[in-house]
Coordinates of C-alpha atoms in Angstrom, one line a residue:
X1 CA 21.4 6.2 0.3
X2 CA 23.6 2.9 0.3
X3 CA 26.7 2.2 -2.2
X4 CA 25.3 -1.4 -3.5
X5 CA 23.7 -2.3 -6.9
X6 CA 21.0 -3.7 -5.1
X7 CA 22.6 -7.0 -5.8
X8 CA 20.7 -7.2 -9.4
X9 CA 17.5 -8.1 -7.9
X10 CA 14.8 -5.5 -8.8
X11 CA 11.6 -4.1 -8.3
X12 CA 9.4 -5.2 -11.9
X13 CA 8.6 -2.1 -13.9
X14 CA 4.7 -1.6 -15.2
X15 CA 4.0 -3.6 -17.9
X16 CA 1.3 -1.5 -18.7
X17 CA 1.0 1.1 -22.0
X18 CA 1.9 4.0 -20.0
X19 CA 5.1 5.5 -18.0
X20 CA 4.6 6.4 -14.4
X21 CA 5.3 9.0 -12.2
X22 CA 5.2 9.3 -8.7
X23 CA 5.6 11.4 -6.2
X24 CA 4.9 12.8 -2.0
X25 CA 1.7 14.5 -0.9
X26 CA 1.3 16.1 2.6
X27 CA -1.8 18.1 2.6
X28 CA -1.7 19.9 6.6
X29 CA 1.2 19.2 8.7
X30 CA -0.1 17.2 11.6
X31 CA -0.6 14.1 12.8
X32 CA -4.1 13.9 12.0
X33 CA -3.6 15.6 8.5
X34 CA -2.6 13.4 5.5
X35 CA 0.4 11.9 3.8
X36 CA 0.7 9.7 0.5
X37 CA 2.9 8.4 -2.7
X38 CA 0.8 9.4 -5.4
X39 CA 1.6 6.8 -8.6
X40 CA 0.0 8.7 -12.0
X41 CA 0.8 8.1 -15.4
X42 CA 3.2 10.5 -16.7
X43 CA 5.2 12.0 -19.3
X44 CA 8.4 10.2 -20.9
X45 CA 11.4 12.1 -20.1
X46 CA 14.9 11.2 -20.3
X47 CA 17.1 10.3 -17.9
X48 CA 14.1 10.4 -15.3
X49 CA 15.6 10.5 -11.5
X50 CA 14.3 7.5 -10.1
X51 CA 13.2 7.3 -6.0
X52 CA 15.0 5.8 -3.5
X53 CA 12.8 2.6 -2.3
X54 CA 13.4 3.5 1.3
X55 CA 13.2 7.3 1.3
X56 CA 15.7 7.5 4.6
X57 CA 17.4 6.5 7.3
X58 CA 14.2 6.6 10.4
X59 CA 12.5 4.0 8.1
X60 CA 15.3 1.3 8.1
X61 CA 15.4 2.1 12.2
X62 CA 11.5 1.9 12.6
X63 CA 11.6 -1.6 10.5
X64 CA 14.6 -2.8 12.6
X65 CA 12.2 -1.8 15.6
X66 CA 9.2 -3.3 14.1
X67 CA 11.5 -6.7 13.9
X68 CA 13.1 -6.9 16.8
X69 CA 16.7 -6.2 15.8
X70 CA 19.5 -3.7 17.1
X71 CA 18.9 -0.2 14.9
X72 CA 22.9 0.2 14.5
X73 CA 23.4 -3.4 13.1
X74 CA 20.3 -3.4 11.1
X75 CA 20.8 -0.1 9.7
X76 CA 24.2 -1.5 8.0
X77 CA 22.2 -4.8 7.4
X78 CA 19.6 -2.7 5.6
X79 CA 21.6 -0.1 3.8
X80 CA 24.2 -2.7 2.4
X81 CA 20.8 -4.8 1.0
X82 CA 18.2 -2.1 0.0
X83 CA 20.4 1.4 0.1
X84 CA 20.3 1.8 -3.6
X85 CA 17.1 0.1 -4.7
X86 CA 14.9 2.3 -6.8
X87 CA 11.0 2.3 -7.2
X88 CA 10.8 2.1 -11.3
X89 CA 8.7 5.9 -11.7
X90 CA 10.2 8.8 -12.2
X91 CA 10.2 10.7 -9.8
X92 CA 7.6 13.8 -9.6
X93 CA 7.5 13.7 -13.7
X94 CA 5.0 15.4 -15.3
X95 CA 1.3 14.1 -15.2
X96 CA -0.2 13.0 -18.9
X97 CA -3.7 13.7 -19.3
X98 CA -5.2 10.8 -21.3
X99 CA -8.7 10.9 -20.5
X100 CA -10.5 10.1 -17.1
X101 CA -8.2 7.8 -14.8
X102 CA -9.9 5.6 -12.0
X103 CA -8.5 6.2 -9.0
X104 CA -7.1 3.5 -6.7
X105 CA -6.5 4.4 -3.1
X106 CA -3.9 1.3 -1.3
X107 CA -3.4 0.8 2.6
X108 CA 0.0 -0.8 3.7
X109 CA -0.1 -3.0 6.2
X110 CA 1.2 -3.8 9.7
X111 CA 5.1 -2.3 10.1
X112 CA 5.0 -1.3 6.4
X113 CA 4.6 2.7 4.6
X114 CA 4.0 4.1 1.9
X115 CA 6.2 2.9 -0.7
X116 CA 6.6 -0.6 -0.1
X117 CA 4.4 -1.8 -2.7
X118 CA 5.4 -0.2 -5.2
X119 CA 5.5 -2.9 -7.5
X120 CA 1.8 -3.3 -7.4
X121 CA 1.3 0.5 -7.4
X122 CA 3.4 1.1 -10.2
X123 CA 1.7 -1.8 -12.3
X124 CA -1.7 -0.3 -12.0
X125 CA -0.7 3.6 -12.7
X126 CA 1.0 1.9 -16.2
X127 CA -2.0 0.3 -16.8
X128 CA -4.2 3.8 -16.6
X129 CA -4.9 4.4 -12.9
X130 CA -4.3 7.1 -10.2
X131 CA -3.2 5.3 -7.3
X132 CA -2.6 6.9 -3.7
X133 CA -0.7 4.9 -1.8
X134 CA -1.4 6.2 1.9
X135 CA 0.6 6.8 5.0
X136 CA -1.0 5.6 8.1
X137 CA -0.5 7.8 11.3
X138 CA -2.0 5.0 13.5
X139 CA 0.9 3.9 14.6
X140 CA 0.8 0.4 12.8
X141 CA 3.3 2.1 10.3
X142 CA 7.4 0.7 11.1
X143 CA 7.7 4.4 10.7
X144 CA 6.1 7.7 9.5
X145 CA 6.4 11.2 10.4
X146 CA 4.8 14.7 10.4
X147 CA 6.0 18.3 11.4
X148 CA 5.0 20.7 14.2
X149 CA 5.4 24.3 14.0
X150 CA 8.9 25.4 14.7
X151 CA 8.9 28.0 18.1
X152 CA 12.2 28.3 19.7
X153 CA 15.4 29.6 17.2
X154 CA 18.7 27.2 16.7
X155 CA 16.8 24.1 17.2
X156 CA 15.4 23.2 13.7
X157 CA 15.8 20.1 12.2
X158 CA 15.3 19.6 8.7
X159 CA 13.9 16.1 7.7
X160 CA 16.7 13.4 6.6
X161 CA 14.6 12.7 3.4
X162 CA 15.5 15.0 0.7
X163 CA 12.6 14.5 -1.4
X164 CA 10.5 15.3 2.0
X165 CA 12.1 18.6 2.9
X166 CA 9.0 21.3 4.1
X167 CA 8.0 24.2 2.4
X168 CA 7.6 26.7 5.0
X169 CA 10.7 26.6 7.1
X170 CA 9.1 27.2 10.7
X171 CA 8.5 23.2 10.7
X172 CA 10.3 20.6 12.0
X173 CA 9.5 16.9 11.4
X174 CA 8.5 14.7 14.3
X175 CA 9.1 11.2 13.8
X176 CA 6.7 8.3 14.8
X177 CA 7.4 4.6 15.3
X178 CA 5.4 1.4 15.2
X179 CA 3.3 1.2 18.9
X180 CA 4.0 -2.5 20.3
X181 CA 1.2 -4.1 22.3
X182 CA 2.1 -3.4 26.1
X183 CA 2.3 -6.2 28.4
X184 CA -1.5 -7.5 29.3
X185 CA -3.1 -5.1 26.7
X186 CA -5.8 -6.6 25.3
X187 CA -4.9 -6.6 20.8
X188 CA -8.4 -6.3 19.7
X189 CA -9.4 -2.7 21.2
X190 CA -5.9 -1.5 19.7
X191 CA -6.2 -2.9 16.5
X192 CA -10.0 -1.9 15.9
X193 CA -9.3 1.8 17.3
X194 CA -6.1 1.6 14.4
X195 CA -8.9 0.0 11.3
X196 CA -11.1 2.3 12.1
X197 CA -8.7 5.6 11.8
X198 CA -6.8 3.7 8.7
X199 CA -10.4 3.8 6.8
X200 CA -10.9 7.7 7.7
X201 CA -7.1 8.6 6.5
X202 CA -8.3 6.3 3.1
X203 CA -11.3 8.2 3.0
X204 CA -9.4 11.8 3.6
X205 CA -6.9 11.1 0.8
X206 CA -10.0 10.3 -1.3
X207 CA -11.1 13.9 -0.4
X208 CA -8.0 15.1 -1.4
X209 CA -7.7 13.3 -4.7
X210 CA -11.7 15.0 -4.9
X211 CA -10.7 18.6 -4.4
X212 CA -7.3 18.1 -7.1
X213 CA -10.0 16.9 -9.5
X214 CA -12.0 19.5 -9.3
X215 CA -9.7 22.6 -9.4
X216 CA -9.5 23.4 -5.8
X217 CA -6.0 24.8 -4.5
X218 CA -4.2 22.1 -2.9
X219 CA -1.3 23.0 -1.2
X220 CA 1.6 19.9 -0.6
X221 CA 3.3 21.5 2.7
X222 CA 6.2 19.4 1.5
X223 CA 8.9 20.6 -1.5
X224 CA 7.9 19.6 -5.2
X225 CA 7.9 20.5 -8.5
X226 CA 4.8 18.4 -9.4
X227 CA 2.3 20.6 -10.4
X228 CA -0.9 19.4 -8.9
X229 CA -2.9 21.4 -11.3
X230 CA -1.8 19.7 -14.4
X231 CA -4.3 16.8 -12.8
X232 CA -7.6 18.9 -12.7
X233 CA -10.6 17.1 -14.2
X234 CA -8.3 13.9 -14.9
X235 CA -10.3 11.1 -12.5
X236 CA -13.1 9.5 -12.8
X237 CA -14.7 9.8 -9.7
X238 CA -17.4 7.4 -10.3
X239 CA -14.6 4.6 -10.7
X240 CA -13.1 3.9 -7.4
X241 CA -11.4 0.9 -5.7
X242 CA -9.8 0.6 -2.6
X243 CA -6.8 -2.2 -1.9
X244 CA -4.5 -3.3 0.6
X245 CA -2.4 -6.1 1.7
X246 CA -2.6 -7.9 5.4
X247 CA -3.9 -4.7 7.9
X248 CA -4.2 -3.4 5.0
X249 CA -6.6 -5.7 3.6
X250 CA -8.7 -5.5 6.8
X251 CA -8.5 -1.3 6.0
X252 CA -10.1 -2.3 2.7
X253 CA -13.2 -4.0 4.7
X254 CA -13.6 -1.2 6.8
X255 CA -13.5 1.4 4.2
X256 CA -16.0 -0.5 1.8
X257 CA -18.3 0.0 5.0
X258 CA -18.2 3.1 5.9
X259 CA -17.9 4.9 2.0
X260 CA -19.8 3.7 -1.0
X261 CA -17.9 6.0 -3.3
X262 CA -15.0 3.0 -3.0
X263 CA -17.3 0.8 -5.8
X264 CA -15.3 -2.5 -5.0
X265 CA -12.1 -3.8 -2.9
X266 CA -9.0 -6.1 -3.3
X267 CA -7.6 -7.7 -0.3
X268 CA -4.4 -9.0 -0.3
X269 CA -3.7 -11.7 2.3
X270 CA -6.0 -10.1 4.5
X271 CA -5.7 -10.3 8.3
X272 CA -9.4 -9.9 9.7
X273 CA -8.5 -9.7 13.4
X274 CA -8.7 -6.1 14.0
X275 CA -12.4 -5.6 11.9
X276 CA -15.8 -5.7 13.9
X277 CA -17.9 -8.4 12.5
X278 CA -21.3 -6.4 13.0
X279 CA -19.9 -4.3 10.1
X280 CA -19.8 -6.9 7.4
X281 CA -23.7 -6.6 6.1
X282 CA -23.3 -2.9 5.9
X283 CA -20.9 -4.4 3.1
X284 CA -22.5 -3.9 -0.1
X285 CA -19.6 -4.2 -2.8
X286 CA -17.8 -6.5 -4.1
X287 CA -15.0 -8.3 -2.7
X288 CA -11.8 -10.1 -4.2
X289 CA -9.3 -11.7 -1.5
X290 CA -6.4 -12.8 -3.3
X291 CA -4.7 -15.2 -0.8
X292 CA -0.9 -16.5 -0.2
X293 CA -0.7 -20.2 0.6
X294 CA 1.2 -20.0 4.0
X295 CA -0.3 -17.4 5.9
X296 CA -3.9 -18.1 6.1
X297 CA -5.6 -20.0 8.9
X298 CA -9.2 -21.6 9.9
X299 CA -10.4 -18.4 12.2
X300 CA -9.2 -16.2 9.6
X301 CA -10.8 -17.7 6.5
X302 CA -13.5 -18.0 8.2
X303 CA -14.2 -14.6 9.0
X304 CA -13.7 -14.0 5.3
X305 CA -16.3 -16.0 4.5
X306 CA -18.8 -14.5 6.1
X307 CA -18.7 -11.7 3.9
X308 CA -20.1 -14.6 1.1
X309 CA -23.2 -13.1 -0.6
X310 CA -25.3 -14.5 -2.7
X311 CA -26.4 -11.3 -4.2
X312 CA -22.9 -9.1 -4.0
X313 CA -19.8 -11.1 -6.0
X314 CA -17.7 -12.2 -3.7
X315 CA -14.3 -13.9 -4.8
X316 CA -11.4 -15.7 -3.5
X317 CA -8.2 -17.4 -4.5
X318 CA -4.8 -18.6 -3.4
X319 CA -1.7 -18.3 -5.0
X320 CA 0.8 -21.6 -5.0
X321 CA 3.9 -21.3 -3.2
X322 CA 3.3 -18.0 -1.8
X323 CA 4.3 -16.4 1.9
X324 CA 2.5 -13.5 3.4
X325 CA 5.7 -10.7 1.9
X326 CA 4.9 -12.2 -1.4
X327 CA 2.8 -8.9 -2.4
X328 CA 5.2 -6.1 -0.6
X329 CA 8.6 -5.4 -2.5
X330 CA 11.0 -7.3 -0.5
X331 CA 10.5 -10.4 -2.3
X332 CA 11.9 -9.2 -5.2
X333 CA 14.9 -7.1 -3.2
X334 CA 16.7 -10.0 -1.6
X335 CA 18.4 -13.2 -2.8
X336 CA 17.1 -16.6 -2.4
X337 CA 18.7 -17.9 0.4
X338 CA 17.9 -14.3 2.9
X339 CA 14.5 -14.4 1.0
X340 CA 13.3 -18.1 2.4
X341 CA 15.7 -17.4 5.9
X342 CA 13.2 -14.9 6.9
X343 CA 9.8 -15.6 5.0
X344 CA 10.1 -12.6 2.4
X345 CA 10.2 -15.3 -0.9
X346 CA 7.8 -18.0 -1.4
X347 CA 8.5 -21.4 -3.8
X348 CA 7.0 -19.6 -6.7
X349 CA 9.6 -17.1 -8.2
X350 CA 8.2 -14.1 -6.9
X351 CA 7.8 -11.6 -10.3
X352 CA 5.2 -14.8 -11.9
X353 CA 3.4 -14.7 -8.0
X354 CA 3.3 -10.8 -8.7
X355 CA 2.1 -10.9 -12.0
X356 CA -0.7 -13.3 -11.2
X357 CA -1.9 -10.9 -8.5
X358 CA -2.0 -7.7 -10.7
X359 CA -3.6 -9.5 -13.8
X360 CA -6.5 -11.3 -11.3
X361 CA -6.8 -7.5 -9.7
X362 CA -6.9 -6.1 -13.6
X363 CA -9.7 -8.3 -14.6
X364 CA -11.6 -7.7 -11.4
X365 CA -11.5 -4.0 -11.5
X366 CA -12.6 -4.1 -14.9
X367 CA -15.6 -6.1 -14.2
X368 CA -16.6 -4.5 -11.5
X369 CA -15.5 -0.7 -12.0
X370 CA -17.5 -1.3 -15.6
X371 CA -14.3 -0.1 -17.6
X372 CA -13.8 -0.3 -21.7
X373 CA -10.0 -2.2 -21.3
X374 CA -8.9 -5.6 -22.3
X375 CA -8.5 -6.7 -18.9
X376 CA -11.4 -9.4 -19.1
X377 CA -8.7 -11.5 -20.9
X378 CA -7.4 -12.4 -17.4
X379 CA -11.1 -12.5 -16.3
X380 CA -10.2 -16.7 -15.5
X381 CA -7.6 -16.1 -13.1
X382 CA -10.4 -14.4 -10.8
X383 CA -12.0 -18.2 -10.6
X384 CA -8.9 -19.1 -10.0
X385 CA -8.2 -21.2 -13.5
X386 CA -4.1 -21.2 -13.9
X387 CA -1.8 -24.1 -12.9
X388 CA -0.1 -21.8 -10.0
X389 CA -3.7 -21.0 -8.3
X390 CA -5.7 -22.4 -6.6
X391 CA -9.9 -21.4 -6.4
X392 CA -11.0 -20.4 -3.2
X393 CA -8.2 -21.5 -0.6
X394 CA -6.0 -24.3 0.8
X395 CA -7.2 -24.1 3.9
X396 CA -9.6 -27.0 5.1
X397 CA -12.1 -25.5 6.9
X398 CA -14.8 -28.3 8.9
X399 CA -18.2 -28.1 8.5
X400 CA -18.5 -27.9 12.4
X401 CA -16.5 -24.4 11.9
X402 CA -18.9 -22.9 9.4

């Protein structure tokens, strides 16, 4: 999309045994239908044609929306620092069947999509996962968009994103932007009404990834040549986690409620606001909240701790010198000086903060989705035992509050 070499500052490729692939899924073309970057291991290929970070222009103007800022300036702003960054998979390469994968299903969170972790998405689909990285249509996305069936002639539109072009060509995208509070509405019905519909669009994608599994046509409404068929009897279904970071993380909570097929969660700098505290003792798994230094707070840690079981492992820890856009992939996208100026680098150097979080995750989803990997190597950094973490949080919390 842009000209620049994304100024030498990359997104970290999986360190894992395998290559990944990635690619679109829109299974029904409305609103209420579903839409996700599936992350897989794949096939090496040469020369693989890797994705555009941003996939196109509407995203750049809902994130300039979601900030604030003027789309014309920001979209020259954006383009000129992110136009040519590429997520490191190769773009809708062929699935490798090793086995039975576990299946990952990851929630963005607030003014974020689909690919904007893909440093953590690509990491676990190198290290043997299928991870569906969803699309919310709640409108806490910066942008997203879906088609409607195409009635009057000479007015189609076809979609700015190459790699999103329809199949059929009687649609025409329709583009949705991140929903501001309006003045003197109250946050927490919104941002309940949005948990609750994120945790459904986890669990449909689930469905999805259910029906692929077991043979069922699947038709993507949107171009590709990934064969979905290729990935027939490739999960394993009884090994299923669900992460996010921020909304995203309060997604996880919800989801972990209201479908026992997710075995455990990961919460990335959660932000518990928008969940219903009557839910939490319907919450049977367990829990890891993996923490940045400078976003939490009393209320929120709180509410995270009242998930504490002493029957269902329940863990926590901060990371030194983080912010809250430590875990999405601007961190590693801009230089040091833009990255402190608007809170999207920490102190840490941002690939060792990354790392950290993935290895923790690894460890944790061994334990707890009972797999036969080498993961429990990093099984300390879940107590929170390295010089750059810290058990638990940083937050003092008095007794009066507990």
């Amino acid at each position: 999309m842009g000209n620049s070499s994304c100024h030498n500052n990359t997104i970290p490729p999986g360190k894992g045994p395998h290559q990944v692939g990635c690619t679109d899924l829109m299974v029904g073309h409305t609103v209420h239908d579903t839409f996700l970057r599936l992350y897989y291991p794949c096939q090496a290929s040469e020369n693989p044609q890797l994705p555009d970070w941003v996939p196109c222009r509407e995203y750049f103007n809902g994130l300039a929306d979601f900030m604030k800022i003027n789309r014309a300036l920001s979209e020259r702003i954006f383009n000129y620092l992110f136009g040519s960054c590429k997520i490191p998979a190769a773009w809708s390469a062929s699935f490798k069947p090793d086995g039975k994968y576990p299946v990952i299903i990851f929630s963005h969170g607030l003014g974020a999509f689909r690919t904007l972790y893909s440093a953590i998405c690509v990491e676990l689909a190198s290290q043997g996962f299928i991870v569906a990285a969803v699309e919310h249509r709640d409108e806490s996305a910066s942008a997203t968009f879906h088609f409607r069936e195409h009635t009057e002639p000479g007015t189609k539109r076809h979609t700015s994103c190459d790699i999103a072009k329809p199949v059929s060509d009687n649609l025409e995208e329709v583009w949705m932007y991140y929903r501001p509070l309006k003045t003197g509405e109250e946050e927490f019905p919104l941002r309940n009404k949005q948990v609750k519909q994120r945790a459904d669009e986890c669990i449909k994608a689930l469905d999805i990834l259910f029906d692929i599994n077991s043979g069922k046509s699947v038709e993507n409404i949107l171009q590709s040549n990934f064969d979905l068929s290729t990935m027939e009897n490739s999960m394993d279904l009884c090994r299923i986690a669900v992460m996010g970071h921020s909304f995203g993380g309060a997604t996880v909570i919800e989801c972990l409620c209201k479908d026992v097929k997710f075995k455990c969660g990961v919460a990335l700098d959660a932000w518990m606001f928008p969940l219903d505290e009557k839910i939490f003792p319907g919450v049977k798994q367990p829990i890891f909240f993996i923490n940045s230094e400078k976003f939490q707070w009393i209320g929120n840690i709180i509410r995270m701790k009242k998930l504490d079981s002493a029957m269902i492992p329940r863990k926590m820890i901060t990371i030194k010198g983080t912010v809250h856009q430590s875990f999405p992939d601007f961190t590693f996208l801009t230089g040091n000086w833009i990255g402190k100026l608007l809170k999207l680098k920490g102190e840490i150097d941002p690939y060792i903060a990354i790392d950290l979080s993935n290895k923790a995750t690894l460890a944790f989803l061994q334990r707890h989705l009972n797999l036969d990997r080498d993961f429990n190597k990093w099984d300390p950094l879940i107590d929170g035992k390295d010089d750059n973490l810290i058990q638990g949080t940083n937050i003092v919390i008095p007794q009066s509050s507990m």
